[in-house]
JSON list of C-alpha atoms in Angstrom, two decimals:
[
{"chain": "H", "resi": 1, "resn": "UNK", "atom": "CA", "xyz": [13.20, -69.04, -48.93]},
{"chain": "H", "resi": 2, "resn": "UNK", "atom": "CA", "xyz": [16.60, -70.45, -49.91]},
{"chain": "H", "resi": 3, "resn": "UNK", "atom": "CA", "xyz": [15.16, -73.91, -50.62]},
{"chain": "H", "resi": 4, "resn": "UNK", "atom": "CA", "xyz": [12.43, -72.43, -52.83]},
{"chain": "H", "resi": 5, "resn": "UNK", "atom": "CA", "xyz": [14.60, -70.03, -54.82]},
{"chain": "H", "resi": 6, "resn": "UNK", "atom": "CA", "xyz": [18.01, -71.70, -55.11]},
{"chain": "H", "resi": 7, "resn": "UNK", "atom": "CA", "xyz": [18.43, -75.11, -56.81]},
{"chain": "H", "resi": 8, "resn": "UNK", "atom": "CA", "xyz": [19.93, -78.00, -54.91]},
{"chain": "H", "resi": 9, "resn": "UNK", "atom": "CA", "xyz": [23.75, -78.34, -55.09]},
{"chain": "H", "resi": 10, "resn": "UNK", "atom": "CA", "xyz": [24.19, -74.63, -55.88]},
{"chain": "H", "resi": 11, "resn": "UNK", "atom": "CA", "xyz": [27.12, -72.48, -54.81]},
{"chain": "H", "resi": 12, "resn": "UNK", "atom": "CA", "xyz": [25.95, -69.59, -52.63]},
{"chain": "H", "resi": 13, "resn": "UNK", "atom": "CA", "xyz": [27.35, -66.42, -51.09]},
{"chain": "H", "resi": 14, "resn": "UNK", "atom": "CA", "xyz": [25.86, -65.44, -47.78]},
{"chain": "H", "resi": 15, "resn": "UNK", "atom": "CA", "xyz": [26.07, -63.06, -44.83]},
{"chain": "H", "resi": 16, "resn": "UNK", "atom": "CA", "xyz": [24.84, -63.31, -41.26]},
{"chain": "H", "resi": 17, "resn": "UNK", "atom": "CA", "xyz": [24.24, -60.83, -38.46]},
{"chain": "H", "resi": 18, "resn": "UNK", "atom": "CA", "xyz": [26.29, -61.19, -35.31]},
{"chain": "H", "resi": 19, "resn": "UNK", "atom": "CA", "xyz": [25.06, -60.10, -31.84]},
{"chain": "H", "resi": 20, "resn": "UNK", "atom": "CA", "xyz": [26.48, -56.74, -30.85]},
{"chain": "H", "resi": 21, "resn": "UNK", "atom": "CA", "xyz": [28.12, -58.07, -27.70]},
{"chain": "H", "resi": 22, "resn": "UNK", "atom": "CA", "xyz": [30.44, -60.37, -29.64]},
{"chain": "H", "resi": 23, "resn": "UNK", "atom": "CA", "xyz": [30.92, -58.39, -32.86]},
{"chain": "H", "resi": 24, "resn": "UNK", "atom": "CA", "xyz": [33.45, -56.02, -31.30]},
{"chain": "H", "resi": 25, "resn": "UNK", "atom": "CA", "xyz": [35.91, -58.90, -30.91]},
{"chain": "H", "resi": 26, "resn": "UNK", "atom": "CA", "xyz": [37.34, -60.09, -34.24]},
{"chain": "H", "resi": 27, "resn": "UNK", "atom": "CA", "xyz": [38.01, -63.52, -32.73]},
{"chain": "H", "resi": 28, "resn": "UNK", "atom": "CA", "xyz": [34.49, -63.90, -31.32]},
{"chain": "H", "resi": 29, "resn": "UNK", "atom": "CA", "xyz": [32.73, -62.80, -34.48]},
{"chain": "H", "resi": 30, "resn": "UNK", "atom": "CA", "xyz": [34.86, -65.20, -36.56]},
{"chain": "H", "resi": 31, "resn": "UNK", "atom": "CA", "xyz": [33.93, -68.02, -34.18]},
{"chain": "H", "resi": 32, "resn": "UNK", "atom": "CA", "xyz": [30.28, -67.01, -34.47]},
{"chain": "H", "resi": 33, "resn": "UNK", "atom": "CA", "xyz": [30.50, -67.04, -38.27]},
{"chain": "H", "resi": 34, "resn": "UNK", "atom": "CA", "xyz": [32.17, -70.47, -38.28]},
{"chain": "H", "resi": 35, "resn": "UNK", "atom": "CA", "xyz": [29.50, -71.84, -35.94]},
{"chain": "H", "resi": 36, "resn": "UNK", "atom": "CA", "xyz": [26.41, -70.42, -37.66]},
{"chain": "H", "resi": 37, "resn": "UNK", "atom": "CA", "xyz": [27.55, -70.43, -41.29]},
{"chain": "H", "resi": 38, "resn": "UNK", "atom": "CA", "xyz": [30.40, -72.85, -41.92]},
{"chain": "H", "resi": 39, "resn": "UNK", "atom": "CA", "xyz": [32.13, -72.68, -45.30]},
{"chain": "H", "resi": 40, "resn": "UNK", "atom": "CA", "xyz": [31.97, -75.52, -47.76]},
{"chain": "H", "resi": 41, "resn": "UNK", "atom": "CA", "xyz": [29.14, -78.05, -47.95]},
{"chain": "H", "resi": 42, "resn": "UNK", "atom": "CA", "xyz": [25.98, -77.30, -45.96]},
{"chain": "H", "resi": 43, "resn": "UNK", "atom": "CA", "xyz": [23.12, -79.79, -45.77]},
{"chain": "H", "resi": 44, "resn": "UNK", "atom": "CA", "xyz": [19.69, -78.75, -44.52]},
{"chain": "H", "resi": 45, "resn": "UNK", "atom": "CA", "xyz": [16.17, -80.15, -44.42]},
{"chain": "H", "resi": 46, "resn": "UNK", "atom": "CA", "xyz": [13.21, -77.89, -45.26]},
{"chain": "H", "resi": 47, "resn": "UNK", "atom": "CA", "xyz": [9.64, -79.21, -45.12]},
{"chain": "H", "resi": 48, "resn": "UNK", "atom": "CA", "xyz": [10.90, -82.75, -45.37]},
{"chain": "H", "resi": 49, "resn": "UNK", "atom": "CA", "xyz": [13.17, -82.03, -48.34]},
{"chain": "H", "resi": 50, "resn": "UNK", "atom": "CA", "xyz": [16.90, -82.49, -47.97]},
{"chain": "H", "resi": 51, "resn": "UNK", "atom": "CA", "xyz": [18.95, -79.84, -49.74]},
{"chain": "H", "resi": 52, "resn": "UNK", "atom": "CA", "xyz": [22.69, -79.37, -50.20]},
{"chain": "H", "resi": 53, "resn": "UNK", "atom": "CA", "xyz": [24.54, -76.12, -50.88]},
{"chain": "H", "resi": 54, "resn": "UNK", "atom": "CA", "xyz": [28.15, -75.04, -51.09]},
{"chain": "H", "resi": 55, "resn": "UNK", "atom": "CA", "xyz": [29.06, -71.76, -49.34]},
{"chain": "H", "resi": 56, "resn": "UNK", "atom": "CA", "xyz": [31.96, -70.29, -51.28]},
{"chain": "H", "resi": 57, "resn": "UNK", "atom": "CA", "xyz": [31.89, -66.73, -49.91]},
{"chain": "H", "resi": 58, "resn": "UNK", "atom": "CA", "xyz": [30.53, -65.55, -46.57]},
{"chain": "H", "resi": 59, "resn": "UNK", "atom": "CA", "xyz": [30.59, -62.50, -44.35]},
{"chain": "H", "resi": 60, "resn": "UNK", "atom": "CA", "xyz": [29.53, -61.45, -40.87]},
{"chain": "H", "resi": 61, "resn": "UNK", "atom": "CA", "xyz": [28.15, -58.02, -39.99]},
{"chain": "H", "resi": 62, "resn": "UNK", "atom": "CA", "xyz": [26.79, -56.51, -36.79]},
{"chain": "H", "resi": 63, "resn": "UNK", "atom": "CA", "xyz": [23.11, -56.90, -36.06]},
{"chain": "H", "resi": 64, "resn": "UNK", "atom": "CA", "xyz": [21.26, -53.57, -36.25]},
{"chain": "H", "resi": 65, "resn": "UNK", "atom": "CA", "xyz": [23.82, -52.23, -38.76]},
{"chain": "H", "resi": 66, "resn": "UNK", "atom": "CA", "xyz": [21.55, -52.79, -41.76]},
{"chain": "H", "resi": 67, "resn": "UNK", "atom": "CA", "xyz": [20.19, -49.22, -41.89]},
{"chain": "H", "resi": 68, "resn": "UNK", "atom": "CA", "xyz": [23.70, -47.70, -41.64]},
{"chain": "H", "resi": 69, "resn": "UNK", "atom": "CA", "xyz": [24.83, -49.80, -44.60]},
{"chain": "H", "resi": 70, "resn": "UNK", "atom": "CA", "xyz": [21.66, -49.16, -46.59]},
{"chain": "H", "resi": 71, "resn": "UNK", "atom": "CA", "xyz": [20.97, -45.48, -45.81]},
{"chain": "H", "resi": 72, "resn": "UNK", "atom": "CA", "xyz": [24.35, -43.86, -44.95]},
{"chain": "H", "resi": 73, "resn": "UNK", "atom": "CA", "xyz": [23.01, -40.41, -45.83]},
{"chain": "H", "resi": 74, "resn": "UNK", "atom": "CA", "xyz": [20.65, -40.54, -42.85]},
{"chain": "H", "resi": 75, "resn": "UNK", "atom": "CA", "xyz": [23.64, -40.78, -40.47]},
{"chain": "H", "resi": 76, "resn": "UNK", "atom": "CA", "xyz": [25.80, -37.92, -41.74]},
{"chain": "H", "resi": 77, "resn": "UNK", "atom": "CA", "xyz": [26.11, -35.14, -39.14]},
{"chain": "H", "resi": 78, "resn": "UNK", "atom": "CA", "xyz": [23.25, -36.67, -37.16]},
{"chain": "H", "resi": 79, "resn": "UNK", "atom": "CA", "xyz": [22.65, -38.49, -33.90]},
{"chain": "H", "resi": 80, "resn": "UNK", "atom": "CA", "xyz": [20.68, -41.60, -34.79]},
{"chain": "H", "resi": 81, "resn": "UNK", "atom": "CA", "xyz": [19.17, -44.39, -32.73]},
{"chain": "H", "resi": 82, "resn": "UNK", "atom": "CA", "xyz": [18.54, -47.64, -34.63]},
{"chain": "H", "resi": 83, "resn": "UNK", "atom": "CA", "xyz": [16.12, -50.16, -33.11]},
{"chain": "H", "resi": 84, "resn": "UNK", "atom": "CA", "xyz": [15.69, -53.65, -34.61]},
{"chain": "H", "resi": 85, "resn": "UNK", "atom": "CA", "xyz": [12.64, -55.34, -33.10]},
{"chain": "H", "resi": 86, "resn": "UNK", "atom": "CA", "xyz": [12.71, -59.00, -34.04]},
{"chain": "H", "resi": 87, "resn": "UNK", "atom": "CA", "xyz": [10.91, -62.13, -32.93]},
{"chain": "H", "resi": 88, "resn": "UNK", "atom": "CA", "xyz": [13.05, -62.95, -29.90]},
{"chain": "H", "resi": 89, "resn": "UNK", "atom": "CA", "xyz": [15.30, -59.93, -29.31]},
{"chain": "H", "resi": 90, "resn": "UNK", "atom": "CA", "xyz": [15.56, -56.18, -29.59]},
{"chain": "H", "resi": 91, "resn": "UNK", "atom": "CA", "xyz": [18.92, -54.86, -30.79]},
{"chain": "H", "resi": 92, "resn": "UNK", "atom": "CA", "xyz": [19.71, -51.17, -30.66]},
{"chain": "H", "resi": 93, "resn": "UNK", "atom": "CA", "xyz": [22.65, -49.05, -31.79]},
{"chain": "H", "resi": 94, "resn": "UNK", "atom": "CA", "xyz": [23.28, -45.37, -31.13]},
{"chain": "H", "resi": 95, "resn": "UNK", "atom": "CA", "xyz": [25.33, -43.46, -33.70]},
{"chain": "H", "resi": 96, "resn": "UNK", "atom": "CA", "xyz": [26.94, -40.04, -33.74]},
{"chain": "H", "resi": 97, "resn": "UNK", "atom": "CA", "xyz": [27.76, -38.96, -37.31]},
{"chain": "H", "resi": 98, "resn": "UNK", "atom": "CA", "xyz": [27.90, -42.62, -38.36]},
{"chain": "H", "resi": 99, "resn": "UNK", "atom": "CA", "xyz": [30.17, -43.59, -35.46]},
{"chain": "H", "resi": 100, "resn": "UNK", "atom": "CA", "xyz": [28.84, -46.23, -33.09]},
{"chain": "H", "resi": 101, "resn": "UNK", "atom": "CA", "xyz": [28.64, -45.36, -29.39]},
{"chain": "H", "resi": 102, "resn": "UNK", "atom": "CA", "xyz": [29.32, -48.87, -27.98]},
{"chain": "H", "resi": 103, "resn": "UNK", "atom": "CA", "xyz": [28.28, -48.15, -24.40]},
{"chain": "H", "resi": 104, "resn": "UNK", "atom": "CA", "xyz": [24.77, -47.31, -25.65]},
{"chain": "H", "resi": 105, "resn": "UNK", "atom": "CA", "xyz": [24.22, -50.66, -27.38]},
{"chain": "H", "resi": 106, "resn": "UNK", "atom": "CA", "xyz": [21.07, -52.57, -26.48]},
{"chain": "H", "resi": 107, "resn": "UNK", "atom": "CA", "xyz": [20.40, -56.29, -26.67]},
{"chain": "H", "resi": 108, "resn": "UNK", "atom": "CA", "xyz": [17.49, -57.73, -24.73]},
{"chain": "H", "resi": 109, "resn": "UNK", "atom": "CA", "xyz": [14.69, -60.26, -25.00]},
{"chain": "H", "resi": 110, "resn": "UNK", "atom": "CA", "xyz": [11.88, -57.81, -25.74]},
{"chain": "H", "resi": 111, "resn": "UNK", "atom": "CA", "xyz": [11.13, -59.32, -29.15]},
{"chain": "H", "resi": 112, "resn": "UNK", "atom": "CA", "xyz": [7.65, -60.04, -30.47]},
{"chain": "H", "resi": 113, "resn": "UNK", "atom": "CA", "xyz": [7.29, -63.25, -28.47]},
{"chain": "H", "resi": 114, "resn": "UNK", "atom": "CA", "xyz": [7.45, -61.22, -25.27]},
{"chain": "H", "resi": 115, "resn": "UNK", "atom": "CA", "xyz": [4.34, -59.37, -26.42]},
{"chain": "H", "resi": 116, "resn": "UNK", "atom": "CA", "xyz": [2.66, -62.59, -27.54]},
{"chain": "H", "resi": 117, "resn": "UNK", "atom": "CA", "xyz": [3.27, -64.31, -24.20]},
{"chain": "H", "resi": 118, "resn": "UNK", "atom": "CA", "xyz": [1.95, -61.29, -22.29]},
{"chain": "H", "resi": 119, "resn": "UNK", "atom": "CA", "xyz": [-1.39, -61.55, -24.14]},
{"chain": "H", "resi": 120, "resn": "UNK", "atom": "CA", "xyz": [-2.15, -65.27, -23.89]},
{"chain": "H", "resi": 121, "resn": "UNK", "atom": "CA", "xyz": [-3.47, -65.22, -20.33]},
{"chain": "H", "resi": 122, "resn": "UNK", "atom": "CA", "xyz": [-5.57, -62.00, -20.64]},
{"chain": "H", "resi": 123, "resn": "UNK", "atom": "CA", "xyz": [-7.17, -63.22, -23.87]},
{"chain": "H", "resi": 124, "resn": "UNK", "atom": "CA", "xyz": [-7.93, -66.61, -22.34]},
{"chain": "H", "resi": 125, "resn": "UNK", "atom": "CA", "xyz": [-9.86, -64.78, -19.61]},
{"chain": "H", "resi": 126, "resn": "UNK", "atom": "CA", "xyz": [-12.34, -63.53, -22.22]},
{"chain": "H", "resi": 127, "resn": "UNK", "atom": "CA", "xyz": [-14.36, -66.73, -21.89]},
{"chain": "H", "resi": 128, "resn": "UNK", "atom": "CA", "xyz": [-14.30, -70.00, -19.91]},
{"chain": "H", "resi": 129, "resn": "UNK", "atom": "CA", "xyz": [-13.91, -71.82, -23.24]},
{"chain": "H", "resi": 130, "resn": "UNK", "atom": "CA", "xyz": [-11.10, -69.60, -24.60]},
{"chain": "H", "resi": 131, "resn": "UNK", "atom": "CA", "xyz": [-7.86, -71.44, -25.34]},
{"chain": "H", "resi": 132, "resn": "UNK", "atom": "CA", "xyz": [-5.63, -69.15, -27.38]},
{"chain": "H", "resi": 133, "resn": "UNK", "atom": "CA", "xyz": [-2.30, -70.39, -28.71]},
{"chain": "H", "resi": 134, "resn": "UNK", "atom": "CA", "xyz": [0.70, -68.28, -29.64]},
{"chain": "H", "resi": 135, "resn": "UNK", "atom": "CA", "xyz": [-0.01, -68.40, -33.39]},
{"chain": "H", "resi": 136, "resn": "UNK", "atom": "CA", "xyz": [-3.58, -67.18, -32.79]},
{"chain": "H", "resi": 137, "resn": "UNK", "atom": "CA", "xyz": [-2.36, -64.36, -30.57]},
{"chain": "H", "resi": 138, "resn": "UNK", "atom": "CA", "xyz": [0.10, -63.27, -33.27]},
{"chain": "H", "resi": 139, "resn": "UNK", "atom": "CA", "xyz": [-2.79, -62.96, -35.71]},
{"chain": "H", "resi": 140, "resn": "UNK", "atom": "CA", "xyz": [-4.85, -61.06, -33.13]},
{"chain": "H", "resi": 141, "resn": "UNK", "atom": "CA", "xyz": [-1.99, -58.56, -32.71]},
{"chain": "H", "resi": 142, "resn": "UNK", "atom": "CA", "xyz": [-2.04, -57.98, -36.48]},
{"chain": "H", "resi": 143, "resn": "UNK", "atom": "CA", "xyz": [-5.82, -57.47, -36.65]},
{"chain": "H", "resi": 144, "resn": "UNK", "atom": "CA", "xyz": [-6.12, -55.71, -33.30]},
{"chain": "H", "resi": 145, "resn": "UNK", "atom": "CA", "xyz": [-8.89, -57.94, -31.95]},
{"chain": "H", "resi": 146, "resn": "UNK", "atom": "CA", "xyz": [-10.29, -61.48, -31.78]},
{"chain": "H", "resi": 147, "resn": "UNK", "atom": "CA", "xyz": [-13.57, -62.52, -33.36]},
{"chain": "H", "resi": 148, "resn": "UNK", "atom": "CA", "xyz": [-16.69, -62.45, -31.16]},
{"chain": "H", "resi": 149, "resn": "UNK", "atom": "CA", "xyz": [-14.97, -60.27, -28.56]},
{"chain": "H", "resi": 150, "resn": "UNK", "atom": "CA", "xyz": [-13.85, -57.39, -30.75]},
{"chain": "H", "resi": 151, "resn": "UNK", "atom": "CA", "xyz": [-14.30, -54.52, -28.32]},
{"chain": "H", "resi": 152, "resn": "UNK", "atom": "CA", "xyz": [-12.93, -56.09, -25.14]},
{"chain": "H", "resi": 153, "resn": "UNK", "atom": "CA", "xyz": [-10.07, -57.91, -26.87]},
{"chain": "H", "resi": 154, "resn": "UNK", "atom": "CA", "xyz": [-9.24, -54.73, -28.76]},
{"chain": "H", "resi": 155, "resn": "UNK", "atom": "CA", "xyz": [-8.76, -52.86, -25.48]},
{"chain": "H", "resi": 156, "resn": "UNK", "atom": "CA", "xyz": [-6.59, -55.65, -24.07]},
{"chain": "H", "resi": 157, "resn": "UNK", "atom": "CA", "xyz": [-4.38, -55.87, -27.15]},
{"chain": "H", "resi": 158, "resn": "UNK", "atom": "CA", "xyz": [-3.99, -52.11, -27.47]},
{"chain": "H", "resi": 159, "resn": "UNK", "atom": "CA", "xyz": [-3.05, -51.80, -23.80]},
{"chain": "H", "resi": 160, "resn": "UNK", "atom": "CA", "xyz": [-0.47, -54.59, -23.91]},
{"chain": "H", "resi": 161, "resn": "UNK", "atom": "CA", "xyz": [1.05, -53.24, -27.13]},
{"chain": "H", "resi": 162, "resn": "UNK", "atom": "CA", "xyz": [1.49, -49.84, -25.52]},
{"chain": "H", "resi": 163, "resn": "UNK", "atom": "CA", "xyz": [3.10, -51.30, -22.38]},
{"chain": "H", "resi": 164, "resn": "UNK", "atom": "CA", "xyz": [5.37, -53.42, -24.56]},
{"chain": "H", "resi": 165, "resn": "UNK", "atom": "CA", "xyz": [6.45, -50.46, -26.68]},
{"chain": "H", "resi": 166, "resn": "UNK", "atom": "CA", "xyz": [7.09, -48.32, -23.61]},
{"chain": "H", "resi": 167, "resn": "UNK", "atom": "CA", "xyz": [9.32, -51.08, -22.19]},
{"chain": "H", "resi": 168, "resn": "UNK", "atom": "CA", "xyz": [11.47, -50.90, -25.34]},
{"chain": "H", "resi": 169, "resn": "UNK", "atom": "CA", "xyz": [11.66, -47.11, -25.12]},
{"chain": "H", "resi": 170, "resn": "UNK", "atom": "CA", "xyz": [12.61, -47.30, -21.44]},
{"chain": "H", "resi": 171, "resn": "UNK", "atom": "CA", "xyz": [15.44, -49.72, -22.28]},
{"chain": "H", "resi": 172, "resn": "UNK", "atom": "CA", "xyz": [16.77, -47.15, -24.74]},
{"chain": "H", "resi": 173, "resn": "UNK", "atom": "CA", "xyz": [16.61, -44.39, -22.12]},
{"chain": "H", "resi": 174, "resn": "UNK", "atom": "CA", "xyz": [18.45, -46.52, -19.59]},
{"chain": "H", "resi": 175, "resn": "UNK", "atom": "CA", "xyz": [21.24, -46.99, -22.15]},
{"chain": "H", "resi": 176, "resn": "UNK", "atom": "CA", "xyz": [21.65, -43.25, -22.42]},
{"chain": "H", "resi": 177, "resn": "UNK", "atom": "CA", "xyz": [19.70, -42.51, -25.60]},
{"chain": "H", "resi": 178, "resn": "UNK", "atom": "CA", "xyz": [18.56, -38.89, -25.94]},
{"chain": "H", "resi": 179, "resn": "UNK", "atom": "CA", "xyz": [15.32, -40.04, -27.55]},
{"chain": "H", "resi": 180, "resn": "UNK", "atom": "CA", "xyz": [13.55, -36.72, -27.93]},
{"chain": "H", "resi": 181, "resn": "UNK", "atom": "CA", "xyz": [16.55, -35.07, -29.56]},
{"chain": "H", "resi": 182, "resn": "UNK", "atom": "CA", "xyz": [17.82, -37.63, -32.08]},
{"chain": "H", "resi": 183, "resn": "UNK", "atom": "CA", "xyz": [16.68, -39.29, -35.27]},
{"chain": "H", "resi": 184, "resn": "UNK", "atom": "CA", "xyz": [15.17, -42.74, -34.86]},
{"chain": "H", "resi": 185, "resn": "UNK", "atom": "CA", "xyz": [15.02, -45.68, -37.24]},
{"chain": "H", "resi": 186, "resn": "UNK", "atom": "CA", "xyz": [12.80, -48.64, -36.35]},
{"chain": "H", "resi": 187, "resn": "UNK", "atom": "CA", "xyz": [12.83, -51.83, -38.38]},
{"chain": "H", "resi": 188, "resn": "UNK", "atom": "CA", "xyz": [12.19, -55.56, -38.18]},
{"chain": "H", "resi": 189, "resn": "UNK", "atom": "CA", "xyz": [8.85, -57.28, -38.56]},
{"chain": "H", "resi": 190, "resn": "UNK", "atom": "CA", "xyz": [7.61, -56.29, -35.11]},
{"chain": "H", "resi": 191, "resn": "UNK", "atom": "CA", "xyz": [8.21, -52.61, -35.91]},
{"chain": "H", "resi": 192, "resn": "UNK", "atom": "CA", "xyz": [5.50, -52.95, -38.55]},
{"chain": "H", "resi": 193, "resn": "UNK", "atom": "CA", "xyz": [3.09, -54.19, -35.89]},
{"chain": "H", "resi": 194, "resn": "UNK", "atom": "CA", "xyz": [3.94, -51.15, -33.77]},
{"chain": "H", "resi": 195, "resn": "UNK", "atom": "CA", "xyz": [3.91, -48.60, -36.61]},
{"chain": "H", "resi": 196, "resn": "UNK", "atom": "CA", "xyz": [0.99, -46.55, -35.27]},
{"chain": "H", "resi": 197, "resn": "UNK", "atom": "CA", "xyz": [2.45, -46.38, -31.76]},
{"chain": "H", "resi": 198, "resn": "UNK", "atom": "CA", "xyz": [5.89, -45.49, -33.10]},
{"chain": "H", "resi": 199, "resn": "UNK", "atom": "CA", "xyz": [4.60, -42.66, -35.29]},
{"chain": "H", "resi": 200, "resn": "UNK", "atom": "CA", "xyz": [2.33, -41.40, -32.52]},
{"chain": "H", "resi": 201, "resn": "UNK", "atom": "CA", "xyz": [5.24, -41.17, -30.08]},
{"chain": "H", "resi": 202, "resn": "UNK", "atom": "CA", "xyz": [7.95, -40.20, -32.60]},
{"chain": "H", "resi": 203, "resn": "UNK", "atom": "CA", "xyz": [6.31, -38.56, -35.64]},
{"chain": "H", "resi": 204, "resn": "UNK", "atom": "CA", "xyz": [9.64, -38.10, -37.45]},
{"chain": "H", "resi": 205, "resn": "UNK", "atom": "CA", "xyz": [10.80, -41.69, -36.99]},
{"chain": "H", "resi": 206, "resn": "UNK", "atom": "CA", "xyz": [11.76, -43.65, -40.11]},
{"chain": "H", "resi": 207, "resn": "UNK", "atom": "CA", "xyz": [10.47, -47.18, -40.74]},
{"chain": "H", "resi": 208, "resn": "UNK", "atom": "CA", "xyz": [11.84, -48.65, -44.00]},
{"chain": "H", "resi": 209, "resn": "UNK", "atom": "CA", "xyz": [9.54, -50.39, -46.42]},
{"chain": "H", "resi": 210, "resn": "UNK", "atom": "CA", "xyz": [9.71, -54.18, -46.06]},
{"chain": "H", "resi": 211, "resn": "UNK", "atom": "CA", "xyz": [11.71, -53.64, -42.91]},
{"chain": "H", "resi": 212, "resn": "UNK", "atom": "CA", "xyz": [11.97, -57.40, -42.36]},
{"chain": "H", "resi": 213, "resn": "UNK", "atom": "CA", "xyz": [14.70, -57.33, -45.00]},
{"chain": "H", "resi": 214, "resn": "UNK", "atom": "CA", "xyz": [16.59, -54.18, -43.94]},
{"chain": "H", "resi": 215, "resn": "UNK", "atom": "CA", "xyz": [19.57, -56.07, -42.52]},
{"chain": "H", "resi": 216, "resn": "UNK", "atom": "CA", "xyz": [19.66, -58.48, -45.46]},
{"chain": "H", "resi": 217, "resn": "UNK", "atom": "CA", "xyz": [19.60, -55.66, -48.01]},
{"chain": "H", "resi": 218, "resn": "UNK", "atom": "CA", "xyz": [22.28, -53.76, -46.11]},
{"chain": "H", "resi": 219, "resn": "UNK", "atom": "CA", "xyz": [24.50, -56.82, -45.95]},
{"chain": "H", "resi": 220, "resn": "UNK", "atom": "CA", "xyz": [23.98, -57.45, -49.68]},
{"chain": "H", "resi": 221, "resn": "UNK", "atom": "CA", "xyz": [24.98, -53.87, -50.48]},
{"chain": "H", "resi": 222, "resn": "UNK", "atom": "CA", "xyz": [28.15, -54.15, -48.40]},
{"chain": "H", "resi": 223, "resn": "UNK", "atom": "CA", "xyz": [29.11, -57.53, -49.87]},
{"chain": "H", "resi": 224, "resn": "UNK", "atom": "CA", "xyz": [28.66, -56.07, -53.36]},
{"chain": "H", "resi": 225, "resn": "UNK", "atom": "CA", "xyz": [30.86, -53.08, -52.51]},
{"chain": "H", "resi": 226, "resn": "UNK", "atom": "CA", "xyz": [33.50, -55.44, -51.13]},
{"chain": "H", "resi": 227, "resn": "UNK", "atom": "CA", "xyz": [33.48, -57.42, -54.38]},
{"chain": "H", "resi": 228, "resn": "UNK", "atom": "CA", "xyz": [32.09, -60.53, -52.72]},
{"chain": "H", "resi": 229, "resn": "UNK", "atom": "CA", "xyz": [29.08, -60.94, -55.01]}
]
């Protein structure tokens, strides 16, 4: 996205999300920022094109804090669980009146690729000639089936999605979340894939529009308020 929208040799201002386990330490989050997003000249290669940018302002925020920064009104006088379901990881934060409860934080490897990997073998059993790859399974999760085996593959995908979602919910329970008596915010691209299951289990849950960008929009709002933009 950056290479397509921002001209080469531009000065940019950027923010990154830091894993919850290191954000609490000012030293560790500064080290993380310096490692992932160094200041000054940054050279990257995108689709064979070399690009150069100059980072003149940067910030680091906690992963899973995007909704708090973007929708503070949803946290006032409420108990809120925030679940960010990404490609590799699930990050969760539990808030009481906008105050983080650190011991209830969640970081695990239940991201989308866990679901994808759980489906490759069952889908390959559909036929002796089946040879599904991860990118094909991702598309099948979106559609809910694979061509020429719609009914059987649909049952397999629906069953694995439900088991996957329940594993995320169980991780929240084990961290002390009072799931049936708090507000819940789900976001991240994988949350969109699970929308029906989420709303079936938690009818009052909130899933932001374009939830892939919830953290980014929250970070932008905070950087603007801090006078960094």
